[in-house]
Short mmCIF file of C-alpha atoms and ligand atoms in Angstrom, two decimals:
data_model
loop_
_atom_site.label_atom_id
_atom_site.label_comp_id
_atom_site.label_asym_id
_atom_site.label_seq_id
_atom_site.Cartn_x
_atom_site.Cartn_y
_atom_site.Cartn_z
CA MET A 1 135.36 -24.21 -126.71
CA LYS A 2 137.80 -24.33 -123.81
CA ASN A 3 134.84 -24.14 -121.45
CA LYS A 4 133.15 -27.03 -123.19
CA VAL A 5 136.22 -29.22 -122.84
CA MET A 6 136.42 -28.34 -119.17
CA SER A 7 132.76 -29.21 -118.71
CA ILE A 8 133.36 -32.63 -120.24
CA VAL A 9 136.43 -33.23 -118.07
CA LEU A 10 134.47 -32.19 -115.02
CA ALA A 11 131.48 -34.33 -115.97
CA THR A 12 133.73 -37.37 -116.34
CA ALA A 13 135.34 -36.70 -113.00
CA MET A 14 131.91 -36.30 -111.48
CA MET A 15 130.77 -39.67 -112.76
CA ALA A 16 133.89 -41.33 -111.46
CA THR A 17 133.46 -39.73 -108.06
CA VAL A 18 129.85 -40.52 -107.39
CA ALA A 19 127.43 -42.77 -109.20
CA MET A 20 124.20 -42.71 -107.29
CA THR A 21 120.57 -42.27 -108.09
CA GLY A 22 117.27 -42.05 -106.29
CA CYS A 23 115.89 -39.62 -103.80
CA GLY A 24 113.60 -41.13 -101.17
CA SER A 25 114.61 -40.48 -97.56
CA ASN A 26 116.41 -43.80 -97.25
CA GLU A 27 118.13 -43.44 -100.55
CA ARG A 28 119.02 -39.90 -99.60
CA ALA A 29 120.58 -41.16 -96.42
CA GLN A 30 122.53 -43.88 -98.21
CA GLN A 31 123.54 -41.39 -100.80
CA ALA A 32 124.84 -39.10 -98.10
CA ALA A 33 126.90 -41.85 -96.55
CA ALA A 34 128.19 -42.99 -99.93
CA THR A 35 129.10 -39.46 -100.99
CA LYS A 36 131.11 -39.08 -97.87
CA GLU A 37 132.99 -42.30 -98.40
CA ALA A 38 133.45 -41.72 -102.09
CA ALA A 39 134.71 -38.19 -101.72
CA PRO A 40 137.10 -37.82 -98.81
CA VAL A 41 138.36 -34.69 -100.55
CA ALA A 42 135.15 -33.06 -99.42
CA GLU A 43 136.23 -32.43 -95.88
CA GLU A 44 139.71 -31.42 -96.85
CA SER A 45 138.38 -28.94 -99.30
CA ALA A 46 136.08 -27.52 -96.67
CA ALA A 47 139.00 -27.10 -94.31
CA THR A 48 141.10 -25.41 -96.95
CA GLU A 49 138.20 -23.41 -98.27
CA GLU A 50 140.05 -20.09 -97.92
CA ALA A 51 143.07 -21.37 -99.77
CA THR A 52 141.14 -22.72 -102.75
CA THR A 53 138.95 -19.70 -103.33
CA GLU A 54 141.34 -17.84 -105.61
CA ASP A 55 142.32 -20.83 -107.70
CA ALA A 56 138.69 -21.70 -107.98
CA ALA A 57 137.75 -18.32 -109.38
CA GLU A 58 140.43 -18.70 -112.04
CA ALA A 59 139.51 -22.23 -112.94
CA SER A 60 135.93 -21.48 -113.86
CA VAL A 61 134.09 -24.49 -115.19
CA ALA A 62 130.84 -22.97 -116.35
CA SER A 63 130.06 -22.94 -120.00
CA ASP A 64 128.28 -20.00 -121.66
CA ALA A 65 129.49 -17.61 -118.94
CA ALA A 66 128.41 -14.28 -120.34
CA GLY A 67 128.18 -12.27 -117.14
CA PHE A 68 125.61 -9.55 -116.46
CA GLU A 69 125.39 -5.96 -115.32
CA LYS A 70 126.26 -5.03 -111.74
CA GLY A 71 122.83 -3.59 -110.91
CA ALA A 72 121.08 -6.82 -111.92
CA THR A 73 118.27 -8.37 -109.92
CA ILE A 74 119.16 -11.26 -107.62
CA GLY A 75 116.34 -13.33 -106.09
CA ILE A 76 116.70 -15.01 -102.70
CA SER A 77 114.08 -17.63 -101.90
CA LEU A 78 114.16 -18.90 -98.30
CA PRO A 79 112.04 -21.79 -96.95
CA TRP A 80 110.77 -20.00 -93.84
CA LEU A 81 111.96 -17.67 -91.12
CA GLY A 82 111.29 -20.07 -88.25
CA THR A 83 114.89 -20.50 -87.07
CA GLN A 84 117.52 -17.85 -86.43
CA ASN A 85 119.78 -18.90 -89.34
CA TRP A 86 117.10 -18.06 -91.93
CA LYS A 87 116.30 -14.71 -90.29
CA GLU A 88 120.00 -13.87 -90.36
CA ALA A 89 120.20 -14.94 -94.02
CA GLU A 90 117.29 -12.64 -94.91
CA VAL A 91 119.09 -9.63 -93.43
CA MET A 92 122.63 -10.53 -94.53
CA PHE A 93 121.76 -11.27 -98.17
CA LYS A 94 120.06 -7.91 -98.46
CA GLU A 95 122.93 -6.05 -96.83
CA GLN A 96 125.76 -7.81 -98.65
CA LEU A 97 124.17 -7.86 -102.11
CA GLU A 98 122.98 -4.25 -101.92
CA ALA A 99 126.48 -3.21 -100.88
CA GLU A 100 127.68 -4.80 -104.14
CA GLY A 101 125.14 -2.75 -106.09
CA TYR A 102 122.60 -5.47 -106.92
CA ASN A 103 118.84 -5.10 -106.83
CA VAL A 104 117.73 -7.70 -104.28
CA ILE A 105 114.43 -9.53 -103.83
CA VAL A 106 114.29 -11.68 -100.66
CA GLN A 107 111.24 -13.81 -99.95
CA ALA A 108 110.44 -16.59 -97.48
CA ALA A 109 107.88 -19.31 -98.20
CA ASP A 110 106.48 -20.15 -94.75
CA GLN A 111 107.22 -23.89 -95.25
CA LYS A 112 104.80 -24.02 -98.22
CA VAL A 113 105.97 -25.55 -101.49
CA PRO A 114 103.40 -23.84 -103.80
CA GLN A 115 104.22 -20.48 -102.23
CA GLN A 116 107.91 -21.01 -102.89
CA GLN A 117 107.19 -22.07 -106.50
CA GLN A 118 105.18 -18.88 -107.07
CA GLN A 119 107.83 -16.70 -105.49
CA ILE A 120 110.50 -18.20 -107.74
CA GLU A 121 108.27 -17.77 -110.80
CA SER A 122 107.86 -14.11 -110.03
CA MET A 123 111.63 -13.72 -109.55
CA ILE A 124 112.07 -15.18 -113.07
CA GLU A 125 109.44 -12.76 -114.41
CA ASN A 126 111.32 -9.92 -112.74
CA GLY A 127 114.42 -10.83 -114.74
CA ALA A 128 116.54 -12.19 -111.88
CA LYS A 129 120.00 -13.15 -113.17
CA VAL A 130 120.65 -15.44 -110.22
CA ILE A 131 118.13 -17.14 -107.92
CA VAL A 132 119.42 -18.46 -104.60
CA VAL A 133 117.15 -21.12 -103.11
CA GLY A 134 116.89 -22.73 -99.69
CA PRO A 135 114.14 -25.21 -100.62
CA VAL A 136 111.17 -26.00 -98.39
CA ASP A 137 111.18 -29.45 -99.98
CA GLY A 138 114.40 -30.45 -101.71
CA SER A 139 112.65 -32.41 -104.43
CA GLN A 140 109.62 -30.27 -105.30
CA LEU A 141 111.13 -27.41 -107.26
CA GLY A 142 112.30 -29.32 -110.33
CA SER A 143 110.15 -27.77 -113.01
CA VAL A 144 110.23 -24.16 -111.82
CA LEU A 145 114.02 -24.27 -111.52
CA GLU A 146 114.38 -25.88 -114.95
CA GLN A 147 112.20 -23.05 -116.22
CA ALA A 148 114.59 -20.58 -114.54
CA LYS A 149 117.60 -22.21 -116.22
CA ALA A 150 115.82 -22.21 -119.58
CA SER A 151 115.38 -18.44 -119.27
CA GLY A 152 119.12 -18.00 -118.63
CA THR A 153 118.99 -17.60 -114.85
CA TYR A 154 121.64 -19.19 -112.64
CA VAL A 155 120.30 -21.24 -109.72
CA ILE A 156 122.31 -21.68 -106.51
CA GLY A 157 121.08 -23.92 -103.71
CA TYR A 158 121.61 -22.37 -100.29
CA ASP A 159 122.12 -24.42 -97.09
CA ARG A 160 120.05 -27.35 -98.50
CA LEU A 161 120.55 -29.59 -101.52
CA ILE A 162 118.18 -29.18 -104.47
CA GLU A 163 117.18 -32.66 -105.61
CA ASN A 164 115.87 -34.43 -108.65
CA THR A 165 116.37 -31.62 -111.14
CA THR A 166 118.83 -30.41 -113.73
CA GLY A 167 117.87 -26.85 -112.73
CA VAL A 168 120.72 -26.14 -110.32
CA ASP A 169 124.26 -24.85 -110.90
CA GLY A 170 125.71 -25.51 -107.46
CA VAL A 171 124.91 -25.62 -103.75
CA VAL A 172 126.53 -23.70 -100.90
CA GLN A 173 126.23 -25.49 -97.57
CA PHE A 174 127.83 -26.77 -94.38
CA GLY A 175 128.74 -30.46 -94.40
CA SER A 176 125.45 -32.06 -93.43
CA VAL A 177 126.63 -35.60 -92.65
CA LYS A 178 129.52 -34.06 -90.72
CA THR A 179 127.02 -31.97 -88.74
CA GLY A 180 125.23 -35.13 -87.59
CA GLU A 181 128.50 -36.76 -86.60
CA LEU A 182 129.41 -33.73 -84.48
CA GLN A 183 126.01 -33.78 -82.78
CA ALA A 184 126.34 -37.46 -81.85
CA GLN A 185 129.95 -37.12 -80.70
CA ALA A 186 128.95 -34.25 -78.43
CA LEU A 187 126.08 -36.33 -77.06
CA LEU A 188 128.44 -39.20 -76.17
CA GLU A 189 130.97 -36.80 -74.69
CA GLY A 190 128.27 -35.18 -72.54
CA LEU A 191 126.95 -38.55 -71.34
CA THR A 192 130.45 -39.59 -70.30
CA LYS A 193 131.09 -36.32 -68.48
CA GLU A 194 127.72 -35.77 -66.86
CA LYS A 195 125.78 -39.01 -66.49
CA GLY A 196 128.07 -41.40 -64.65
CA GLU A 197 128.56 -44.97 -65.76
CA GLY A 198 126.48 -46.26 -68.66
CA PRO A 199 124.46 -47.83 -70.04
CA TRP A 200 122.65 -44.58 -70.82
CA ASN A 201 119.02 -44.21 -71.82
CA ILE A 202 118.57 -41.96 -74.83
CA GLU A 203 116.03 -40.93 -77.49
CA LEU A 204 116.57 -39.74 -81.04
CA PHE A 205 115.02 -36.82 -82.93
CA GLY A 206 115.35 -35.89 -86.61
CA GLY A 207 114.46 -32.72 -88.52
CA GLY A 208 111.81 -32.08 -91.20
CA PRO A 209 111.62 -35.00 -93.63
CA ALA A 210 111.19 -32.74 -96.70
CA ASP A 211 114.50 -31.01 -95.94
CA PRO A 212 117.38 -32.97 -97.52
CA ASN A 213 119.63 -31.95 -94.62
CA ALA A 214 117.51 -33.78 -92.06
CA PRO A 215 118.17 -37.39 -93.17
CA ASN A 216 121.84 -36.47 -93.70
CA PHE A 217 122.16 -35.11 -90.15
CA PHE A 218 120.54 -38.32 -88.89
CA THR A 219 122.76 -40.57 -91.01
CA GLY A 220 125.87 -38.81 -89.72
CA ALA A 221 124.66 -39.12 -86.13
CA MET A 222 123.74 -42.79 -86.46
CA SER A 223 127.15 -43.63 -87.88
CA VAL A 224 128.49 -42.62 -84.46
CA LEU A 225 125.63 -43.91 -82.28
CA GLN A 226 124.78 -47.26 -83.90
CA PRO A 227 127.97 -49.03 -82.71
CA LYS A 228 127.21 -47.81 -79.17
CA ILE A 229 123.64 -49.08 -79.44
CA ASP A 230 124.96 -52.40 -80.73
CA ASP A 231 127.43 -52.83 -77.88
CA GLY A 232 124.89 -51.82 -75.23
CA THR A 233 126.62 -48.59 -74.13
CA ILE A 234 123.46 -46.67 -74.99
CA VAL A 235 119.86 -47.84 -75.04
CA VAL A 236 117.12 -46.21 -77.09
CA VAL A 237 114.39 -47.13 -74.64
CA SER A 238 111.47 -46.51 -77.04
CA GLY A 239 113.17 -48.60 -79.74
CA GLN A 240 112.49 -45.76 -82.22
CA THR A 241 115.68 -45.61 -84.27
CA ASP A 242 114.46 -45.09 -87.86
CA PHE A 243 114.60 -41.63 -89.33
CA ALA A 244 110.91 -41.85 -90.25
CA GLN A 245 109.96 -42.53 -86.60
CA CYS A 246 112.16 -39.77 -85.26
CA ALA A 247 111.58 -37.01 -87.87
CA THR A 248 109.87 -33.73 -86.89
CA VAL A 249 107.52 -32.57 -89.64
CA ASP A 250 108.34 -29.00 -90.75
CA TRP A 251 111.00 -28.72 -88.03
CA ASP A 252 108.09 -27.77 -85.78
CA ASN A 253 109.30 -27.37 -82.18
CA SER A 254 105.84 -27.96 -80.74
CA LYS A 255 105.56 -31.30 -82.59
CA ALA A 256 108.92 -32.32 -81.11
CA GLN A 257 107.78 -31.28 -77.65
CA SER A 258 104.59 -33.39 -77.97
CA ARG A 259 106.62 -36.40 -79.12
CA MET A 260 108.99 -35.95 -76.17
CA ASP A 261 106.02 -35.68 -73.77
CA SER A 262 104.66 -38.99 -75.11
CA LEU A 263 108.02 -40.72 -74.97
CA LEU A 264 108.50 -39.65 -71.36
CA SER A 265 105.04 -40.72 -70.23
CA GLY A 266 105.18 -43.96 -72.24
CA PHE A 267 108.70 -45.16 -71.48
CA TYR A 268 110.27 -43.16 -68.67
CA ALA A 269 107.73 -43.19 -65.84
CA ASP A 270 110.22 -45.12 -63.72
CA LYS A 271 113.47 -44.34 -65.52
CA GLU A 272 115.82 -41.47 -66.02
CA ILE A 273 116.43 -40.25 -69.57
CA HIS A 274 120.13 -39.44 -69.84
CA GLY A 275 120.46 -37.97 -73.32
CA VAL A 276 118.62 -36.90 -76.47
CA LEU A 277 119.91 -36.44 -80.00
CA SER A 278 118.35 -33.21 -81.26
CA PRO A 279 118.80 -31.99 -84.86
CA ASN A 280 118.67 -28.26 -84.05
CA ASP A 281 118.44 -25.74 -81.23
CA GLY A 282 114.71 -25.02 -81.35
CA ILE A 283 113.94 -28.72 -81.03
CA ALA A 284 116.60 -29.05 -78.32
CA ARG A 285 114.89 -26.39 -76.20
CA ALA A 286 111.50 -28.07 -76.75
CA ILE A 287 112.96 -31.41 -75.60
CA ILE A 288 114.60 -29.88 -72.53
CA THR A 289 111.39 -28.07 -71.60
CA SER A 290 109.43 -31.30 -71.89
CA CYS A 291 111.91 -33.11 -69.62
CA GLU A 292 111.79 -30.30 -67.06
CA ASN A 293 107.98 -30.40 -67.09
CA ALA A 294 108.10 -34.15 -66.48
CA GLY A 295 110.37 -33.66 -63.46
CA GLN A 296 113.35 -35.37 -65.12
CA PRO A 297 116.89 -34.18 -64.42
CA ILE A 298 118.00 -32.32 -67.57
CA PRO A 299 119.41 -34.83 -70.07
CA VAL A 300 122.44 -34.20 -72.29
CA VAL A 301 120.97 -32.67 -75.49
CA SER A 302 122.68 -31.77 -78.77
CA GLY A 303 121.68 -28.92 -81.08
CA LEU A 304 122.45 -26.90 -84.18
CA ASP A 305 122.58 -23.24 -85.29
CA ALA A 306 124.06 -21.58 -82.21
CA GLU A 307 120.80 -19.68 -81.80
CA ASN A 308 121.11 -16.91 -79.22
CA GLU A 309 118.77 -18.55 -76.75
CA SER A 310 120.62 -21.87 -76.98
CA VAL A 311 124.00 -20.20 -76.67
CA GLU A 312 122.70 -18.86 -73.34
CA TRP A 313 121.41 -22.31 -72.38
CA VAL A 314 124.74 -23.93 -73.25
CA TRP A 315 126.54 -21.32 -71.17
CA ALA A 316 124.13 -21.92 -68.28
CA GLY A 317 124.59 -25.71 -68.55
CA ARG A 318 120.98 -26.27 -69.57
CA GLN A 319 121.69 -27.50 -73.15
CA TYR A 320 124.89 -29.52 -73.54
CA SER A 321 125.97 -28.56 -77.06
CA THR A 322 125.11 -26.82 -80.30
CA VAL A 323 126.80 -26.74 -83.70
CA ALA A 324 127.73 -23.39 -85.20
CA LYS A 325 127.25 -22.93 -88.93
CA PRO A 326 127.78 -19.18 -89.25
CA THR A 327 125.27 -17.58 -91.61
CA ASP A 328 127.60 -14.72 -92.51
CA ALA A 329 130.17 -17.19 -93.89
CA LEU A 330 127.53 -19.01 -95.94
CA VAL A 331 126.06 -15.78 -97.30
CA SER A 332 129.53 -14.38 -98.11
CA LYS A 333 130.42 -17.55 -99.99
CA THR A 334 127.20 -17.26 -102.00
CA VAL A 335 127.84 -13.60 -102.78
CA GLU A 336 131.35 -14.52 -103.94
CA ILE A 337 129.83 -17.00 -106.42
CA ILE A 338 127.28 -14.43 -107.60
CA ASN A 339 130.14 -11.96 -108.22
CA SER A 340 131.98 -14.61 -110.23
CA LEU A 341 128.87 -15.13 -112.38
CA GLN A 342 128.37 -11.38 -112.72
CA ALA A 343 131.93 -10.93 -113.97
CA GLY A 344 131.43 -13.65 -116.57
CA ASN A 345 133.70 -16.14 -114.81
CA GLY A 346 131.01 -18.78 -114.32
CA MET A 347 130.70 -21.08 -111.33
CA PRO A 348 133.95 -21.52 -109.38
CA ALA A 349 135.55 -24.97 -109.46
CA THR A 350 135.02 -27.37 -106.58
CA ASP A 351 136.11 -30.94 -105.88
CA VAL A 352 132.94 -31.83 -104.00
CA LEU A 353 130.07 -33.25 -106.00
CA THR A 354 126.81 -34.84 -104.92
CA ASN A 355 124.33 -36.63 -107.11
CA ASN A 356 120.90 -35.06 -106.70
CA GLY A 357 119.02 -37.89 -108.38
CA LYS A 358 119.40 -36.33 -111.84
CA ILE A 359 122.84 -34.73 -112.05
CA ASP A 360 126.07 -34.39 -110.10
CA VAL A 361 125.87 -31.03 -108.39
CA ALA A 362 128.88 -28.90 -107.45
CA ILE A 363 128.91 -28.40 -103.68
CA TYR A 364 130.68 -25.46 -102.03
CA GLU A 365 131.06 -26.83 -98.53
CA LEU A 366 131.97 -25.06 -95.30
CA PRO A 367 132.90 -26.82 -92.03
CA PRO A 368 130.44 -26.83 -89.09
CA VAL A 369 131.91 -26.38 -85.59
CA VAL A 370 130.63 -28.04 -82.42
CA VAL A 371 130.18 -25.75 -79.42
CA THR A 372 129.97 -26.71 -75.73
CA LYS A 373 130.43 -24.57 -72.64
CA GLU A 374 134.09 -25.54 -72.71
CA ASN A 375 134.99 -24.05 -76.12
CA ALA A 376 132.22 -21.44 -76.46
CA LYS A 377 134.47 -18.39 -75.92
CA GLU A 378 136.92 -19.66 -78.48
CA ALA A 379 134.22 -20.70 -80.97
CA PHE A 380 132.59 -17.25 -80.87
CA ALA A 381 135.82 -15.25 -80.66
CA ASN A 382 134.91 -13.52 -83.95
CA ASP A 383 131.21 -13.18 -83.24
CA PRO A 384 130.73 -10.26 -80.82
CA GLY A 385 126.95 -10.76 -80.66
CA ARG A 386 127.23 -14.33 -79.39
CA LEU A 387 130.28 -13.63 -77.28
CA GLU A 388 128.19 -11.05 -75.46
CA LEU A 389 125.77 -13.83 -74.41
CA LEU A 390 128.46 -15.73 -72.51
CA LYS A 391 128.13 -14.13 -69.11
C1 BGC B 1 119.20 -25.90 -91.55
C2 BGC B 1 119.22 -25.68 -90.07
C3 BGC B 1 117.85 -25.26 -89.56
C4 BGC B 1 116.76 -26.15 -90.11
C5 BGC B 1 115.36 -25.67 -89.75
C6 BGC B 1 118.08 -26.85 -91.90
O1 BGC B 1 118.06 -27.09 -93.26
O2 BGC B 1 120.43 -26.41 -92.00
O3 BGC B 1 120.18 -24.69 -89.80
O4 BGC B 1 117.80 -25.31 -88.17
O5 BGC B 1 116.86 -26.24 -91.50
O6 BGC B 1 115.15 -24.37 -90.21
#
């Protein structure tokens, strides 16, 4: 009964906080911007994440929280293993959940929606009590996840929002609009430091359009860059400033490199390119390689993931910045939620909610951190593996 009342209170608060619908890329982007404006508590809560954890566990909001046995099966469904963060997640989920005594199934879907649907179906058949999902396509898992919920399985989104479905209990992720803002701020900072007086010539890249993070990263970045485009400080020489024009299908580095090759031959035969907004590290390295091949001086390029190779490039001055979103923190947060469910305490409380097109979803948000050569030692002070790369 108490739980029911809390659910109603929470639902009312959710409706008051965000009232948005729709899930196309543009709507997603608007939604991201609106969520940010509507819920300034989001960033605060990310910053005070440590402090709220205990209260949150006490103030469980889930109804019907029955708990389950410690040796239960937990399914982890990852979109692919094409970037370092997902490879780390594969290893860390196994290690951390097995250390807690769970039986763990981890699978990756090679960017294929039907493969991910089948993998999740088989996790349900195997009696998984919780399924953690980093979706290939944020909006294509609706029915299989509703099926999971109907069979009593908890569903937690990991790193990416799960859209257009009631089949999700919460999402653990780094602030995605914030990530884009950090990328664009680093780009402007780098241009100022390294490319003399403006105006500066730049190009824009986005991530995979099926990934709900990608339009959010882009929206965050454009909130910083658009005023500078408007006042003439920066010039997007190709004129390609819509997410759809800049997106990189499947986050495929080679597609980004081909687009960069075409942009350089089409628009920069007699011009220097000073900077490029890149949504992650793999794409950043593809862009830099393309510029080097074209005989351009290396432009200022942003990134994401603090992949080992890019950490080395940042240290060597070849890539200007990356954004760290430590996988171990995201996995630990997810495991903490799984333990809460296991103990019968339900989903922890959170102030951050995002409408996924069908329902307001509880978001457990961690803060991303921008990394340049200047702060790299400090940023990786607690990450011996990456610290080791700074020499
Ligand atoms: C993740 C990034 C990753 C990208 C491609 C995004 O959803 O947040 O960390 O680089 O997917 O795998």
